[in-house]
mmCIF file of C-alpha atoms and ligand atoms in Angstrom:
data_model
loop_
_atom_site.group_PDB
_atom_site.id
_atom_site.type_symbol
_atom_site.label_atom_id
_atom_site.label_comp_id
_atom_site.label_asym_id
_atom_site.label_seq_id
_atom_site.Cartn_x
_atom_site.Cartn_y
_atom_site.Cartn_z
ATOM 1 C CA MET M 125 7.353 3.460 4.593
ATOM 2 C CA ARG M 126 9.512 6.488 3.428
ATOM 3 C CA LEU M 127 12.713 5.272 2.480
ATOM 4 C CA PRO M 128 15.994 7.038 4.016
ATOM 5 C CA LEU M 129 17.123 9.724 0.750
ATOM 6 C CA ILE M 130 20.688 11.091 1.368
ATOM 7 C CA ALA M 131 21.054 14.090 -1.683
ATOM 8 C CA GLY M 132 24.582 15.176 -1.685
ATOM 9 C CA ASN M 133 24.321 19.333 -3.296
ATOM 10 C CA TRP M 134 27.370 19.763 -4.771
ATOM 11 C CA LYS M 135 26.774 23.483 -5.328
ATOM 12 C CA MET M 136 29.681 25.673 -7.481
ATOM 13 C CA PHE M 137 31.897 22.882 -6.846
ATOM 14 C CA LYS M 138 33.379 19.950 -8.971
ATOM 15 C CA THR M 139 34.717 20.192 -12.867
ATOM 16 C CA VAL M 140 33.349 17.456 -14.967
ATOM 17 C CA GLY M 141 36.270 15.306 -14.684
ATOM 18 C CA GLU M 142 36.389 15.563 -10.204
ATOM 19 C CA ALA M 143 32.691 14.612 -11.051
ATOM 20 C CA VAL M 144 33.258 11.381 -12.436
ATOM 21 C CA VAL M 145 35.838 10.717 -10.090
ATOM 22 C CA PHE M 146 33.999 11.163 -7.624
ATOM 23 C CA ALA M 147 31.020 8.405 -8.837
ATOM 24 C CA LYS M 148 33.386 6.306 -9.267
ATOM 25 C CA VAL M 149 34.703 6.055 -5.731
ATOM 26 C CA LEU M 150 31.094 6.288 -4.235
ATOM 27 C CA LYS M 151 29.919 3.744 -6.597
ATOM 28 C CA PRO M 152 31.450 0.271 -5.335
ATOM 29 C CA ILE M 153 31.120 1.587 -1.828
ATOM 30 C CA VAL M 154 27.170 1.725 -2.140
ATOM 31 C CA LYS M 155 26.981 -0.974 -4.522
ATOM 32 C CA ASP M 156 25.329 -3.368 -2.347
ATOM 33 C CA LEU M 157 22.805 -0.711 0.023
ATOM 34 C CA GLN M 158 19.230 -2.103 -0.320
ATOM 35 C CA GLY M 159 16.955 0.543 0.548
ATOM 36 C CA VAL M 160 17.981 3.841 0.542
ATOM 37 C CA GLU M 161 18.008 6.236 -1.767
ATOM 38 C CA ILE M 162 21.124 8.306 -3.255
ATOM 39 C CA VAL M 163 20.779 11.751 -4.889
ATOM 40 C CA LEU M 164 24.025 13.955 -6.527
ATOM 41 C CA ALA M 165 23.328 17.432 -7.281
ATOM 42 C CA PRO M 166 26.093 18.365 -9.393
ATOM 43 C CA PRO M 167 26.364 21.612 -11.597
ATOM 44 C CA PHE M 168 25.209 22.077 -14.743
ATOM 45 C CA THR M 169 27.901 21.002 -16.785
ATOM 46 C CA ALA M 170 28.205 17.729 -14.816
ATOM 47 C CA ILE M 171 24.925 16.206 -14.724
ATOM 48 C CA HIS M 172 25.328 14.820 -17.641
ATOM 49 C CA ALA M 173 27.992 12.792 -17.076
ATOM 50 C CA VAL M 174 27.416 12.057 -13.743
ATOM 51 C CA ALA M 175 24.257 10.463 -14.758
ATOM 52 C CA GLU M 176 26.409 8.307 -17.309
ATOM 53 C CA ALA M 177 28.580 7.292 -14.776
ATOM 54 C CA VAL M 178 26.160 6.072 -11.928
ATOM 55 C CA ARG M 179 23.876 4.099 -15.102
ATOM 56 C CA HIS M 180 21.930 1.400 -13.679
ATOM 57 C CA GLU M 181 23.482 1.832 -10.072
ATOM 58 C CA ASN M 182 21.053 3.085 -7.159
ATOM 59 C CA ILE M 183 21.902 6.355 -7.255
ATOM 60 C CA PHE M 184 20.174 9.348 -9.064
ATOM 61 C CA VAL M 185 21.051 12.939 -10.757
ATOM 62 C CA ALA M 186 19.103 15.918 -9.581
ATOM 63 C CA SER M 187 19.988 19.578 -10.898
ATOM 64 C CA GLN M 188 20.499 22.525 -8.684
ATOM 65 C CA ASP M 189 17.732 24.450 -9.796
ATOM 66 C CA LEU M 190 16.618 25.030 -13.072
ATOM 67 C CA HIS M 191 13.804 27.670 -15.309
ATOM 68 C CA TRP M 192 10.544 26.941 -15.131
ATOM 69 C CA GLU M 193 9.632 27.717 -19.135
ATOM 70 C CA LYS M 194 10.815 24.718 -21.427
ATOM 71 C CA GLU M 195 12.271 27.033 -23.363
ATOM 72 C CA GLY M 196 12.841 30.863 -24.775
ATOM 73 C CA ALA M 197 14.849 33.544 -24.492
ATOM 74 C CA PHE M 198 16.325 33.453 -21.522
ATOM 75 C CA THR M 199 19.917 33.809 -21.696
ATOM 76 C CA GLY M 200 22.402 31.554 -19.299
ATOM 77 C CA GLU M 201 19.223 29.480 -17.737
ATOM 78 C CA ILE M 202 18.213 26.140 -18.081
ATOM 79 C CA SER M 203 15.073 24.018 -18.468
ATOM 80 C CA ALA M 204 13.018 21.075 -16.799
ATOM 81 C CA PRO M 205 13.335 19.310 -20.125
ATOM 82 C CA MET M 206 16.733 19.389 -20.674
ATOM 83 C CA ILE M 207 17.761 18.596 -17.109
ATOM 84 C CA LYS M 208 16.201 14.947 -17.535
ATOM 85 C CA GLU M 209 17.145 15.058 -20.707
ATOM 86 C CA ALA M 210 20.639 15.393 -19.363
ATOM 87 C CA GLY M 211 20.269 12.249 -16.970
ATOM 88 C CA ALA M 212 18.522 13.979 -13.836
ATOM 89 C CA GLU M 213 15.694 12.292 -11.900
ATOM 90 C CA PHE M 214 15.433 15.276 -9.604
ATOM 91 C CA ALA M 215 15.319 19.082 -9.084
ATOM 92 C CA ILE M 216 16.396 20.914 -6.392
ATOM 93 C CA ILE M 217 14.240 24.065 -5.950
ATOM 94 C CA GLY M 218 14.507 27.040 -3.460
ATOM 95 C CA HIS M 219 17.358 26.186 -1.583
ATOM 96 C CA SER M 220 18.015 29.144 0.375
ATOM 97 C CA GLU M 221 21.405 30.565 -1.883
ATOM 98 C CA ARG M 222 19.350 31.187 -4.339
ATOM 99 C CA ARG M 223 16.595 32.853 -2.485
ATOM 100 C CA GLN M 224 19.169 34.899 -0.604
ATOM 101 C CA LEU M 225 21.997 35.853 -3.520
ATOM 102 C CA PHE M 226 20.019 35.483 -6.629
ATOM 103 C CA GLY M 227 16.255 36.692 -5.969
ATOM 104 C CA GLU M 228 14.811 33.690 -5.677
ATOM 105 C CA THR M 229 10.883 33.924 -4.405
ATOM 106 C CA ASP M 230 7.949 31.717 -2.889
ATOM 107 C CA VAL M 231 6.238 32.284 -6.393
ATOM 108 C CA THR M 232 9.183 31.568 -8.469
ATOM 109 C CA VAL M 233 9.926 28.584 -6.779
ATOM 110 C CA ASN M 234 6.307 27.381 -7.210
ATOM 111 C CA ARG M 235 6.690 28.262 -10.802
ATOM 112 C CA LYS M 236 9.558 26.095 -11.038
ATOM 113 C CA LEU M 237 7.607 23.111 -9.227
ATOM 114 C CA ARG M 238 5.311 23.351 -11.272
ATOM 115 C CA ALA M 239 7.939 22.573 -14.226
ATOM 116 C CA VAL M 240 9.640 19.761 -12.542
ATOM 117 C CA LEU M 241 6.228 18.263 -12.004
ATOM 118 C CA THR M 242 4.853 18.805 -15.584
ATOM 119 C CA SER M 243 8.944 17.007 -16.812
ATOM 120 C CA ALA M 244 7.885 13.839 -14.388
ATOM 121 C CA LEU M 245 11.179 14.941 -11.948
ATOM 122 C CA THR M 246 11.013 14.800 -8.569
ATOM 123 C CA PRO M 247 11.131 18.223 -6.615
ATOM 124 C CA ILE M 248 13.824 18.516 -3.609
ATOM 125 C CA VAL M 249 11.857 21.919 -2.571
ATOM 126 C CA CYS M 250 14.118 23.703 0.223
ATOM 127 C CA ILE M 251 12.480 26.033 3.340
ATOM 128 C CA GLY M 252 14.149 27.022 6.252
ATOM 129 C CA GLU M 253 14.686 30.232 8.301
ATOM 130 C CA THR M 254 17.297 32.425 8.935
ATOM 131 C CA LEU M 255 18.730 33.401 12.594
ATOM 132 C CA ASP M 256 17.077 36.326 13.159
ATOM 133 C CA GLU M 257 14.032 35.016 12.023
ATOM 134 C CA ARG M 258 14.341 31.866 14.295
ATOM 135 C CA GLU M 259 15.367 34.452 17.497
ATOM 136 C CA HIS M 260 12.230 36.539 16.927
ATOM 137 C CA ASN M 261 10.274 33.092 17.380
ATOM 138 C CA GLN M 262 8.700 33.334 13.412
ATOM 139 C CA THR M 263 10.134 29.963 12.318
ATOM 140 C CA LEU M 264 6.913 27.969 11.992
ATOM 141 C CA ALA M 265 5.060 31.475 10.351
ATOM 142 C CA VAL M 266 8.239 31.417 7.854
ATOM 143 C CA LEU M 267 8.037 27.866 6.868
ATOM 144 C CA ASP M 268 4.353 27.905 7.183
ATOM 145 C CA ARG M 269 4.281 30.689 4.158
ATOM 146 C CA GLN M 270 6.819 29.081 2.379
ATOM 147 C CA ILE M 271 5.021 26.106 1.564
ATOM 148 C CA GLN M 272 2.095 28.039 0.899
ATOM 149 C CA GLY M 273 3.592 29.508 -0.999
ATOM 150 C CA ALA M 274 5.455 26.515 -2.695
ATOM 151 C CA PHE M 275 2.600 24.056 -2.883
ATOM 152 C CA ASP M 276 -0.193 26.425 -4.573
ATOM 153 C CA GLY M 277 -2.172 24.301 -6.793
ATOM 154 C CA VAL M 278 -0.088 21.587 -6.393
ATOM 155 C CA THR M 279 -2.055 18.190 -5.639
ATOM 156 C CA ALA M 280 -2.046 16.040 -2.875
ATOM 157 C CA ASP M 281 -0.815 13.310 -4.955
ATOM 158 C CA GLU M 282 1.801 15.520 -6.098
ATOM 159 C CA ILE M 283 2.573 15.949 -2.734
ATOM 160 C CA SER M 284 3.344 12.570 -1.422
ATOM 161 C CA GLU M 285 5.875 12.133 -4.319
ATOM 162 C CA LEU M 286 8.208 15.140 -3.499
ATOM 163 C CA VAL M 287 11.139 15.880 -1.203
ATOM 164 C CA ILE M 288 11.196 18.859 1.034
ATOM 165 C CA ALA M 289 13.941 19.856 2.409
ATOM 166 C CA TYR M 290 14.298 22.006 6.003
ATOM 167 C CA GLU M 291 17.397 24.087 5.686
ATOM 168 C CA PRO M 292 17.395 26.468 8.628
ATOM 169 C CA VAL M 293 19.879 28.854 7.091
ATOM 170 C CA TRP M 294 21.671 29.576 9.861
ATOM 171 C CA ALA M 295 23.044 25.837 9.531
ATOM 172 C CA ILE M 296 24.026 25.507 6.412
ATOM 173 C CA GLY M 297 27.607 26.072 6.365
ATOM 174 C CA THR M 298 28.173 27.070 9.504
ATOM 175 C CA GLY M 299 29.615 23.638 11.093
ATOM 176 C CA ARG M 300 25.549 24.751 13.712
ATOM 177 C CA VAL M 301 24.038 21.715 13.333
ATOM 178 C CA ALA M 302 20.062 21.886 14.189
ATOM 179 C CA THR M 303 19.749 19.428 17.253
ATOM 180 C CA PRO M 304 17.990 16.337 16.686
ATOM 181 C CA ALA M 305 15.540 17.767 19.124
ATOM 182 C CA GLN M 306 14.957 20.751 16.623
ATOM 183 C CA ALA M 307 15.034 19.475 13.414
ATOM 184 C CA GLU M 308 12.377 17.273 14.514
ATOM 185 C CA ASP M 309 9.922 19.792 16.075
ATOM 186 C CA VAL M 310 10.131 21.625 12.730
ATOM 187 C CA HIS M 311 9.235 18.204 10.569
ATOM 188 C CA ALA M 312 6.663 17.272 12.812
ATOM 189 C CA HIS M 313 5.220 20.946 11.994
ATOM 190 C CA ILE M 314 5.903 20.677 8.187
ATOM 191 C CA ARG M 315 4.229 16.802 7.969
ATOM 192 C CA ALA M 316 1.095 18.410 10.202
ATOM 193 C CA ARG M 317 0.650 21.367 7.670
ATOM 194 C CA LEU M 318 0.703 18.764 4.751
ATOM 195 C CA ARG M 319 -1.586 16.742 6.399
ATOM 196 C CA GLN M 320 -4.156 20.174 7.465
ATOM 197 C CA TRP M 321 -3.570 21.189 3.998
ATOM 198 C CA PHE M 322 -3.385 17.699 1.592
ATOM 199 C CA GLY M 323 -4.492 14.745 3.729
ATOM 200 C CA ALA M 324 -3.385 12.251 5.587
ATOM 201 C CA THR M 325 -1.979 9.812 3.020
ATOM 202 C CA ALA M 326 0.417 13.224 1.305
ATOM 203 C CA ALA M 327 1.528 13.869 4.453
ATOM 204 C CA GLU M 328 2.727 10.344 5.269
ATOM 205 C CA HIS M 329 4.183 9.457 1.873
ATOM 206 C CA CYS M 330 6.171 13.072 1.118
ATOM 207 C CA HIS M 331 9.942 12.778 2.604
ATOM 208 C CA VAL M 332 10.961 15.414 4.405
ATOM 209 C CA ILE M 333 14.098 15.301 4.941
ATOM 210 C CA TYR M 334 17.768 17.982 6.809
ATOM 211 C CA GLY M 335 20.099 20.195 5.892
ATOM 212 C CA GLY M 336 22.790 22.048 7.549
ATOM 213 C CA SER M 337 26.158 20.700 8.786
ATOM 214 C CA VAL M 338 25.312 17.422 8.302
ATOM 215 C CA LYS M 339 28.202 15.561 8.721
ATOM 216 C CA PRO M 340 29.162 11.490 9.320
ATOM 217 C CA ASP M 341 28.742 12.193 13.211
ATOM 218 C CA ASN M 342 25.906 13.576 13.685
ATOM 219 C CA ILE M 343 23.358 12.116 10.690
ATOM 220 C CA ILE M 344 22.848 8.538 13.055
ATOM 221 C CA ASP M 345 20.859 11.561 15.930
ATOM 222 C CA LEU M 346 18.951 12.884 13.748
ATOM 223 C CA MET M 347 18.101 10.159 11.221
ATOM 224 C CA ARG M 348 16.478 8.193 14.670
ATOM 225 C CA GLU M 349 13.629 11.337 14.718
ATOM 226 C CA PRO M 350 10.309 9.928 13.574
ATOM 227 C CA ASP M 351 9.808 12.855 11.278
ATOM 228 C CA VAL M 352 13.722 13.106 9.811
ATOM 229 C CA ASP M 353 13.724 10.635 6.199
ATOM 230 C CA GLY M 354 17.067 12.203 5.220
ATOM 231 C CA ALA M 355 19.048 14.710 4.025
ATOM 232 C CA LEU M 356 20.610 17.358 2.073
ATOM 233 C CA VAL M 357 24.485 17.441 2.781
ATOM 234 C CA GLY M 358 26.571 20.292 1.135
ATOM 235 C CA GLY M 359 30.182 20.115 2.235
ATOM 236 C CA ALA M 360 30.410 16.739 3.317
ATOM 237 C CA SER M 361 29.427 15.598 0.396
ATOM 238 C CA LEU M 362 31.985 16.754 -1.944
ATOM 239 C CA ASP M 363 34.239 13.624 -0.381
ATOM 240 C CA ALA M 364 33.131 10.298 -1.542
ATOM 241 C CA GLN M 365 33.852 8.733 1.257
ATOM 242 C CA SER M 366 32.427 11.216 3.917
ATOM 243 C CA PHE M 367 29.454 11.060 1.803
ATOM 244 C CA ALA M 368 29.268 7.427 1.890
ATOM 245 C CA ASP M 369 29.627 7.470 5.443
ATOM 246 C CA ILE M 370 26.252 8.888 5.707
ATOM 247 C CA VAL M 371 24.728 7.331 3.206
ATOM 248 C CA THR M 372 25.745 3.834 5.228
ATOM 249 C CA LYS M 373 25.229 5.451 8.788
ATOM 250 C CA ALA M 374 21.581 6.764 7.694
ATOM 251 C CA ARG M 375 20.869 3.312 6.042
ATOM 252 C CA ALA M 376 21.885 1.395 9.509
ATOM 253 C CA THR M 377 19.532 3.535 11.523
ATOM 254 C CA VAL M 378 16.345 2.153 9.707
HETATM 255 P P1 13P I 260 26.282 22.269 4.078
HETATM 256 O O1 13P I 260 25.672 21.043 4.599
HETATM 257 O O2 13P I 260 27.817 22.436 3.867
HETATM 258 O O3 13P I 260 26.497 23.217 6.058
HETATM 259 O O4 13P I 260 25.427 22.521 3.398
HETATM 260 C C1 13P I 260 23.733 22.258 3.561
HETATM 261 C C2 13P I 260 23.209 23.009 2.238
HETATM 262 O O5 13P I 260 22.931 24.108 1.797
HETATM 263 C C3 13P I 260 22.637 21.893 1.044
HETATM 264 O O6 13P I 260 21.768 22.148 0.766
#
């Protein structure tokens, strides 16, 4: 019922030229793949070019962040309608790098989420605990706080349509992937909370994807878990063949 969704978060990598080359390599490899959603999140500068390059294909484009206002005197910021007009259909919100390095909070995540929903983009809301929080048995409490904060005032229908990315901070860029069992424990907890707070339909429809050192050689075991609906891939999404391998393997597990 939930199609697997594989998203590549390129972070601050790739010029426009490099991004278009990537799209041109990826397109023919995944052209005939049905039953999997593919999302690329280039830097802002390349959103339009990538969206043009993948037009009419089974690949969608996401922003990595945004500002919650539509427009205004906010030097350096980009709004949801601007992203949408550039060709994006998804928007990543609350990535741990934004939280840790750029002062993102649950309150700003919530503002951004509302802006994304108003602009008819699909949010990919990132949550996840640090190593210290995990070692102090705070993982589930941290996630509950992040979910409550992010989804304050959001309706069950809206929850149905969005994507939650569980990205344990200790697994990002470290090569230390969560075990399938660790991922499933958390994903099942997230879905149970969604059921409790937003109802069974929202919980069943909402995608909960995993991020943190996902590679072609670990995607299959992660995807076999019932509550893992896809992946948010960093480093391994920068190479078109490696990203295509992840997409193809994720599709094969359904
Ligand atoms: P890595 O796949 O490089 O660990 O990054 C994960 C991530 O932060 C995706 O948003």
